[in-house]
Amino acid sequence: MSVLTDEQLEALGPLVQPFERIDFINIILPYEATLFAVETHNVTAAGKPDKVITVTVDTARQRLAQGRYLWIIDQEGLKLILEATPNPKANRGVVCHTNITGGKPALQGGELWFGEDNRVYINYKSGRYGASTVGHRQAVLAYFRLLGFDVVQLPIV
Amino acid sequence: MKKATTSQVLADFESLDEQQKNDVLQMLFGQTLKGSQDISKYKAVTMADTVMSMLLPPNGEHVFHSVTRQGEQMPSPKEPLIPFYISPGKYLTQYNQFWFLESLLGSDIIKKALKRRGVVDDQLIERLFSKDKHLYYLNQNRSYLLATSNELLEFDFGTLIPITALEALQQFGLEKMEEAKEKLYVRL
């Protein structure tokens, strides 16, 4: 059962398997589908997270690794995890988007920074669940705003 | 002793009979291969009289995982280990880069290739990617490599230039390709 409305599901969707939108076969390497439930924060269910790493606006605009979070939206809402969360058994050494979903389908995904200016800076950089249409982008921004965020969409360059 | 290239050494090794191969491996590793289940402990070897060096899994074996669509993948317990080594070259210089190949191609394709010939070298890597039908893309000024093309990416980057997987490999390497796949696009 989804916490999103039918209109939100339609605007953000459809639900996709990891890498489906980029036409890659679904290759999830070992431990990249391990669910990091404790480290993941569900904003829709629990509200904005209390303790986050904030960065300067410059850091966010440069999309630096410092303070970078991964976000996804699935049927349970918006979820976040700090990208630097260790996943030592995985080749990458840190978590990826499918560690939020347990390898299951999601609607959207990307990267996020909490700015010192109380804004969140987001992009749609996720090979696993990233947006593929302009409509997706608009729906993602709308959903973030609905959850109370003052959201800034980062330009590509 | 005359210096030999990696290819020459491998060709000579392949021409040996089973007993001779075991003798060579005994000298190199101190143990013999008794079938694929009995893989010895590996170590990196550099032979002073040849230019060959072999990159091997540091803990003795590489575990391939099956691809599934849901949940955690686990190695199949009944599947025999596949012995192989990496001949360092343009695309792989360390064993801990091997996972780029698995991420981009999938373990099944690699395992199939390794069952025929147990060495991962530039030739094999190029052959595997020449068969990969997935297209990558470049923006017009070739400053970004993208893993796909869609409405949103064309909106942001403009008209995209398709390139084959082999071209992406030859021009940018495995790590850039993997990063493009993971994060949609990567700056070059």
Short mmCIF file of C-alpha atoms in Angstrom, two decimals:
data_model
loop_
_atom_site.label_atom_id
_atom_site.label_comp_id
_atom_site.label_asym_id
_atom_site.label_seq_id
_atom_site.Cartn_x
_atom_site.Cartn_y
_atom_site.Cartn_z
CA MET A 1 0.00 0.00 0.00
CA SER A 2 1.42 3.37 -1.00
CA VAL A 3 1.52 6.52 1.10
CA LEU A 4 1.59 8.53 -2.14
CA THR A 5 -1.56 9.63 -3.89
CA ASP A 6 -2.45 8.20 -7.28
CA GLU A 7 -1.54 11.53 -8.85
CA GLN A 8 1.87 11.49 -7.19
CA LEU A 9 2.48 7.90 -8.25
CA GLU A 10 1.61 8.73 -11.81
CA ALA A 11 3.75 11.85 -11.89
CA LEU A 12 6.77 10.22 -10.24
CA GLY A 13 6.44 6.80 -11.79
CA PRO A 14 6.23 4.21 -12.93
CA LEU A 15 8.02 2.11 -10.37
CA VAL A 16 11.19 0.79 -11.91
CA GLN A 17 13.67 -1.94 -11.13
CA PRO A 18 17.25 -0.77 -10.54
CA PHE A 19 18.87 0.41 -13.80
CA GLU A 20 15.68 -0.17 -15.76
CA ARG A 21 15.43 3.44 -16.93
CA ILE A 22 18.91 3.37 -18.41
CA ASP A 23 18.35 0.05 -20.18
CA PHE A 24 21.07 -1.71 -18.27
CA ILE A 25 20.40 -5.23 -17.15
CA ASN A 26 19.76 -5.33 -13.45
CA ILE A 27 23.23 -6.05 -12.16
CA ILE A 28 23.38 -5.44 -8.44
CA LEU A 29 26.76 -6.40 -7.08
CA PRO A 30 27.11 -8.26 -3.78
CA TYR A 31 25.82 -6.39 -0.72
CA GLU A 32 24.43 -3.54 -2.81
CA ALA A 33 20.92 -4.80 -2.09
CA THR A 34 21.45 -5.19 1.62
CA LEU A 35 18.82 -3.09 3.33
CA PHE A 36 20.32 -0.43 5.58
CA ALA A 37 17.09 0.18 7.45
CA VAL A 38 18.68 1.62 10.58
CA GLU A 39 20.79 4.15 8.66
CA THR A 40 17.96 5.19 6.36
CA HIS A 41 15.64 8.00 7.34
CA ASN A 42 12.07 7.96 5.99
CA VAL A 43 11.14 11.62 5.75
CA THR A 44 7.53 10.92 4.79
CA ALA A 45 6.95 8.76 7.84
CA ALA A 46 9.16 10.47 10.40
CA GLY A 47 9.50 14.05 9.24
CA LYS A 48 12.66 15.90 8.39
CA PRO A 49 15.73 14.37 10.01
CA ASP A 50 16.98 16.10 13.14
CA LYS A 51 20.68 15.49 12.87
CA VAL A 52 22.15 15.97 9.46
CA ILE A 53 25.48 16.98 8.06
CA THR A 54 25.16 20.47 6.69
CA VAL A 55 27.52 21.88 4.11
CA THR A 56 28.28 25.26 2.67
CA VAL A 57 26.25 26.26 -0.32
CA ASP A 58 29.45 26.14 -2.32
CA THR A 59 30.04 22.50 -1.36
CA ALA A 60 26.51 21.62 -2.41
CA ARG A 61 26.78 23.52 -5.68
CA GLN A 62 30.07 21.76 -6.45
CA ARG A 63 28.40 18.43 -5.62
CA LEU A 64 31.30 17.40 -3.45
CA ALA A 65 31.30 14.07 -1.66
CA GLN A 66 31.29 15.78 1.72
CA GLY A 67 27.84 15.61 3.27
CA ARG A 68 26.34 13.93 0.24
CA TYR A 69 23.13 11.99 0.86
CA LEU A 70 21.39 9.58 -1.44
CA TRP A 71 17.64 9.93 -1.75
CA ILE A 72 14.93 7.76 -3.23
CA ILE A 73 11.18 7.99 -3.44
CA ASP A 74 9.25 4.76 -3.38
CA GLN A 75 5.79 3.75 -2.31
CA GLU A 76 6.72 4.46 1.28
CA GLY A 77 7.80 8.00 0.55
CA LEU A 78 11.09 9.89 0.57
CA LYS A 79 14.04 8.14 2.14
CA LEU A 80 17.57 9.38 2.75
CA ILE A 81 20.92 7.84 3.65
CA LEU A 82 24.34 9.42 3.98
CA GLU A 83 26.36 8.16 1.03
CA ALA A 84 29.48 7.77 3.16
CA THR A 85 27.72 5.14 5.30
CA PRO A 86 30.18 2.25 5.25
CA ASN A 87 29.24 -0.89 3.39
CA PRO A 88 32.55 -2.69 3.83
CA LYS A 89 31.54 -5.91 2.13
CA ALA A 90 30.52 -4.11 -1.04
CA ASN A 91 33.09 -3.28 -3.69
CA ARG A 92 32.21 0.38 -3.47
CA GLY A 93 32.83 0.40 0.29
CA VAL A 94 29.86 2.66 0.85
CA VAL A 95 26.12 2.41 0.32
CA CYS A 96 24.28 3.03 -2.92
CA HIS A 97 20.63 3.64 -3.79
CA THR A 98 19.65 -0.01 -3.64
CA ASN A 99 20.81 -0.18 -0.03
CA ILE A 100 17.86 2.11 0.71
CA THR A 101 15.37 -0.04 -1.20
CA GLY A 102 16.79 -3.48 -0.61
CA GLY A 103 17.06 -3.85 -4.37
CA LYS A 104 13.35 -3.37 -4.84
CA PRO A 105 11.62 -1.03 -7.29
CA ALA A 106 11.45 2.69 -6.64
CA LEU A 107 10.06 5.77 -8.35
CA GLN A 108 12.93 8.21 -8.27
CA GLY A 109 16.43 8.69 -6.89
CA GLY A 110 19.31 11.14 -6.72
CA GLU A 111 21.75 13.00 -4.50
CA LEU A 112 21.11 15.60 -1.84
CA TRP A 113 22.96 18.06 0.38
CA PHE A 114 21.65 19.95 3.40
CA GLY A 115 22.87 23.50 3.03
CA GLU A 116 23.86 25.75 5.87
CA ASP A 117 21.24 28.12 4.49
CA ASN A 118 18.50 25.65 5.55
CA ARG A 119 17.85 24.61 1.98
CA VAL A 120 18.29 21.18 0.46
CA TYR A 121 20.14 20.88 -2.81
CA ILE A 122 19.21 17.97 -5.01
CA ASN A 123 19.96 16.36 -8.31
CA TYR A 124 18.68 13.25 -10.06
CA LYS A 125 21.98 11.41 -10.32
CA SER A 126 21.03 7.81 -9.85
CA GLY A 127 21.69 5.22 -12.50
CA ARG A 128 19.44 2.91 -10.53
CA TYR A 129 16.32 5.07 -10.22
CA GLY A 130 17.10 8.48 -11.72
CA ALA A 131 14.49 10.63 -13.47
CA SER A 132 14.09 10.35 -17.21
CA THR A 133 11.59 13.09 -18.04
CA VAL A 134 11.13 16.77 -17.31
CA GLY A 135 7.82 15.81 -15.71
CA HIS A 136 9.62 13.55 -13.26
CA ARG A 137 11.81 16.40 -12.19
CA GLN A 138 8.85 18.66 -11.57
CA ALA A 139 7.07 15.94 -9.61
CA VAL A 140 10.14 15.34 -7.44
CA LEU A 141 10.47 19.03 -6.61
CA ALA A 142 6.77 19.20 -5.80
CA TYR A 143 7.06 16.24 -3.47
CA PHE A 144 10.06 17.67 -1.65
CA ARG A 145 8.17 20.95 -1.16
CA LEU A 146 5.13 19.08 0.09
CA LEU A 147 7.35 17.55 2.77
CA GLY A 148 8.39 21.02 3.87
CA PHE A 149 11.76 21.39 2.21
CA ASP A 150 13.04 24.57 0.66
CA VAL A 151 14.56 22.69 -2.25
CA VAL A 152 17.07 23.86 -4.83
CA GLN A 153 17.57 21.90 -7.99
CA LEU A 154 21.24 21.78 -8.86
CA PRO A 155 22.16 22.55 -12.46
CA ILE A 156 24.19 20.00 -14.39
CA VAL A 157 27.31 22.14 -14.46
CA MET B 1 67.36 -16.57 -20.96
CA LYS B 2 65.54 -14.70 -23.69
CA LYS B 3 62.78 -12.29 -22.62
CA ALA B 4 59.29 -13.33 -23.61
CA THR B 5 56.08 -11.36 -23.91
CA THR B 6 53.01 -12.25 -21.92
CA SER B 7 51.32 -13.69 -25.01
CA GLN B 8 54.31 -15.87 -25.84
CA VAL B 9 54.49 -17.24 -22.32
CA LEU B 10 50.77 -17.99 -22.28
CA ALA B 11 50.92 -19.65 -25.68
CA ASP B 12 53.82 -21.80 -24.54
CA PHE B 13 52.01 -22.69 -21.32
CA GLU B 14 48.84 -23.69 -23.19
CA SER B 15 50.86 -26.02 -25.43
CA LEU B 16 52.08 -28.08 -22.45
CA ASP B 17 50.44 -31.33 -21.42
CA GLU B 18 48.66 -31.61 -18.09
CA GLN B 19 51.67 -32.94 -16.19
CA GLN B 20 53.93 -30.24 -17.53
CA LYS B 21 51.38 -27.56 -16.60
CA ASN B 22 51.21 -28.92 -13.08
CA ASP B 23 54.99 -28.89 -12.87
CA VAL B 24 55.06 -25.22 -13.85
CA LEU B 25 52.33 -24.35 -11.39
CA GLN B 26 54.12 -26.29 -8.69
CA MET B 27 57.14 -24.13 -9.24
CA LEU B 28 55.07 -20.96 -9.19
CA PHE B 29 52.62 -21.63 -6.39
CA GLY B 30 53.98 -24.62 -4.56
CA GLN B 31 50.77 -26.59 -5.18
CA THR B 32 49.11 -28.20 -8.14
CA LEU B 33 45.69 -27.75 -9.60
CA LYS B 34 43.54 -30.83 -9.22
CA GLY B 35 40.49 -29.56 -11.00
CA SER B 36 38.54 -26.42 -10.49
CA GLN B 37 37.48 -27.26 -6.95
CA ASP B 38 41.01 -27.29 -5.69
CA ILE B 39 42.23 -23.79 -6.33
CA SER B 40 45.47 -23.03 -4.58
CA LYS B 41 46.26 -19.91 -2.62
CA TYR B 42 47.24 -17.26 -5.06
CA LYS B 43 49.91 -14.70 -4.90
CA ALA B 44 51.07 -12.04 -7.25
CA VAL B 45 53.96 -13.31 -9.30
CA THR B 46 56.47 -11.39 -11.28
CA MET B 47 58.91 -13.47 -13.24
CA ALA B 48 62.26 -11.78 -13.58
CA ASP B 49 62.96 -13.18 -17.02
CA THR B 50 59.65 -12.29 -18.56
CA VAL B 51 57.46 -9.24 -18.64
CA MET B 52 54.51 -11.21 -17.36
CA SER B 53 52.92 -10.50 -14.04
CA MET B 54 49.71 -12.01 -12.84
CA LEU B 55 47.11 -10.40 -10.68
CA LEU B 56 45.19 -12.84 -8.59
CA PRO B 57 42.56 -12.60 -5.90
CA PRO B 58 44.44 -11.87 -2.68
CA ASN B 59 42.36 -14.21 -0.56
CA GLY B 60 42.67 -17.13 -2.90
CA GLU B 61 39.50 -17.02 -4.92
CA HIS B 62 37.02 -14.73 -6.56
CA VAL B 63 33.42 -15.47 -5.75
CA PHE B 64 31.01 -14.75 -8.55
CA HIS B 65 27.47 -13.93 -7.52
CA SER B 66 24.36 -14.70 -9.48
CA VAL B 67 22.27 -11.83 -10.71
CA THR B 68 18.81 -11.66 -9.25
CA ARG B 69 16.18 -9.02 -9.46
CA GLN B 70 15.32 -8.92 -5.80
CA GLY B 71 17.10 -9.14 -2.51
CA GLU B 72 20.57 -10.29 -1.71
CA GLN B 73 22.52 -12.29 -4.21
CA MET B 74 24.36 -15.26 -2.91
CA PRO B 75 27.02 -17.35 -4.56
CA SER B 76 25.74 -20.67 -5.73
CA PRO B 77 27.25 -23.27 -3.38
CA LYS B 78 27.20 -25.93 -6.06
CA GLU B 79 29.01 -23.90 -8.65
CA PRO B 80 32.66 -24.85 -9.05
CA LEU B 81 35.23 -22.14 -8.68
CA ILE B 82 36.63 -20.85 -11.93
CA PRO B 83 40.38 -20.40 -11.87
CA PHE B 84 41.60 -17.32 -13.60
CA TYR B 85 44.13 -14.59 -13.38
CA ILE B 86 44.35 -11.06 -14.63
CA SER B 87 47.05 -10.05 -17.01
CA PRO B 88 47.47 -6.34 -16.24
CA GLY B 89 47.10 -4.03 -19.16
CA LYS B 90 45.38 -0.91 -20.31
CA TYR B 91 42.06 -1.63 -18.63
CA LEU B 92 42.90 -3.49 -15.44
CA THR B 93 45.99 -2.84 -13.41
CA GLN B 94 44.84 -4.16 -10.04
CA TYR B 95 42.64 -7.06 -8.96
CA ASN B 96 40.41 -4.69 -7.01
CA GLN B 97 39.28 -3.16 -10.30
CA PHE B 98 37.79 -6.44 -11.49
CA TRP B 99 34.39 -5.58 -10.10
CA PHE B 100 34.02 -2.80 -12.71
CA LEU B 101 33.75 -5.58 -15.28
CA GLU B 102 31.14 -7.42 -13.26
CA SER B 103 29.13 -4.24 -12.76
CA LEU B 104 29.12 -3.37 -16.45
CA LEU B 105 28.76 -6.80 -18.01
CA GLY B 106 27.45 -9.09 -15.32
CA SER B 107 29.14 -12.11 -13.81
CA ASP B 108 27.48 -14.64 -16.14
CA ILE B 109 29.10 -13.24 -19.27
CA ILE B 110 32.50 -13.08 -17.61
CA LYS B 111 32.26 -16.58 -16.18
CA LYS B 112 31.34 -17.97 -19.58
CA ALA B 113 34.39 -16.33 -21.13
CA LEU B 114 36.67 -17.50 -18.33
CA LYS B 115 35.58 -21.11 -18.71
CA ARG B 116 37.02 -21.02 -22.21
CA ARG B 117 40.19 -19.17 -21.30
CA GLY B 118 41.19 -18.43 -17.75
CA VAL B 119 42.92 -15.13 -18.24
CA VAL B 120 41.45 -11.67 -18.18
CA ASP B 121 43.48 -9.41 -20.40
CA ASP B 122 42.89 -6.42 -22.63
CA GLN B 123 42.01 -8.67 -25.55
CA LEU B 124 39.27 -10.45 -23.62
CA ILE B 125 37.91 -7.23 -22.18
CA GLU B 126 37.69 -5.64 -25.62
CA ARG B 127 36.06 -8.76 -27.02
CA LEU B 128 33.42 -8.75 -24.30
CA PHE B 129 32.60 -5.10 -24.80
CA SER B 130 32.51 -5.47 -28.57
CA LYS B 131 29.53 -7.77 -28.00
CA ASP B 132 27.85 -5.41 -25.54
CA LYS B 133 24.95 -3.71 -27.31
CA HIS B 134 24.51 -0.98 -24.74
CA LEU B 135 25.18 2.51 -26.08
CA TYR B 136 26.84 5.26 -24.11
CA TYR B 137 26.60 8.92 -24.96
CA LEU B 138 28.73 12.05 -25.02
CA ASN B 139 27.64 15.63 -24.88
CA GLN B 140 28.64 17.79 -27.82
CA ASN B 141 31.89 19.06 -26.35
CA ARG B 142 32.77 15.59 -25.07
CA SER B 143 33.08 16.70 -21.47
CA TYR B 144 30.55 14.21 -20.07
CA LEU B 145 30.03 10.49 -20.55
CA LEU B 146 26.41 9.40 -20.08
CA ALA B 147 25.06 5.91 -19.55
CA THR B 148 21.85 6.59 -21.43
CA SER B 149 19.91 9.10 -23.43
CA ASN B 150 16.46 10.34 -22.49
CA GLU B 151 14.27 13.40 -22.59
CA LEU B 152 15.70 14.86 -19.42
CA LEU B 153 19.35 14.31 -20.25
CA GLU B 154 18.90 15.83 -23.71
CA PHE B 155 17.12 18.75 -22.07
CA ASP B 156 20.13 19.31 -19.81
CA PHE B 157 23.01 18.39 -22.12
CA GLY B 158 21.64 19.08 -25.58
CA THR B 159 21.92 16.66 -28.45
CA LEU B 160 23.87 13.62 -27.36
CA ILE B 161 26.38 11.64 -29.40
CA PRO B 162 26.00 7.86 -29.16
CA ILE B 163 29.11 5.70 -28.87
CA THR B 164 29.43 1.96 -28.55
CA ALA B 165 30.44 0.26 -25.35
CA LEU B 166 33.75 -0.69 -26.98
CA GLU B 167 34.42 2.90 -27.93
CA ALA B 168 33.60 4.03 -24.41
CA LEU B 169 36.01 1.44 -23.04
CA GLN B 170 38.82 2.36 -25.39
CA GLN B 171 38.43 6.09 -24.89
CA PHE B 172 37.54 6.37 -21.21
CA GLY B 173 38.15 3.08 -19.41
CA LEU B 174 36.19 0.90 -17.05
CA GLU B 175 36.07 3.19 -14.06
CA LYS B 176 34.51 6.08 -15.96
CA MET B 177 31.99 3.74 -17.55
CA GLU B 178 31.03 2.31 -14.19
CA GLU B 179 30.65 5.74 -12.67
CA ALA B 180 28.46 6.80 -15.58
CA LYS B 181 26.29 3.76 -15.03
CA GLU B 182 26.06 4.33 -11.28
CA LYS B 183 25.38 8.05 -11.37
CA LEU B 184 23.89 8.47 -14.89
CA TYR B 185 26.77 10.59 -16.12
CA VAL B 186 30.35 11.43 -15.25
CA ARG B 187 32.54 14.37 -15.99
CA LEU B 188 35.51 13.47 -18.19
#
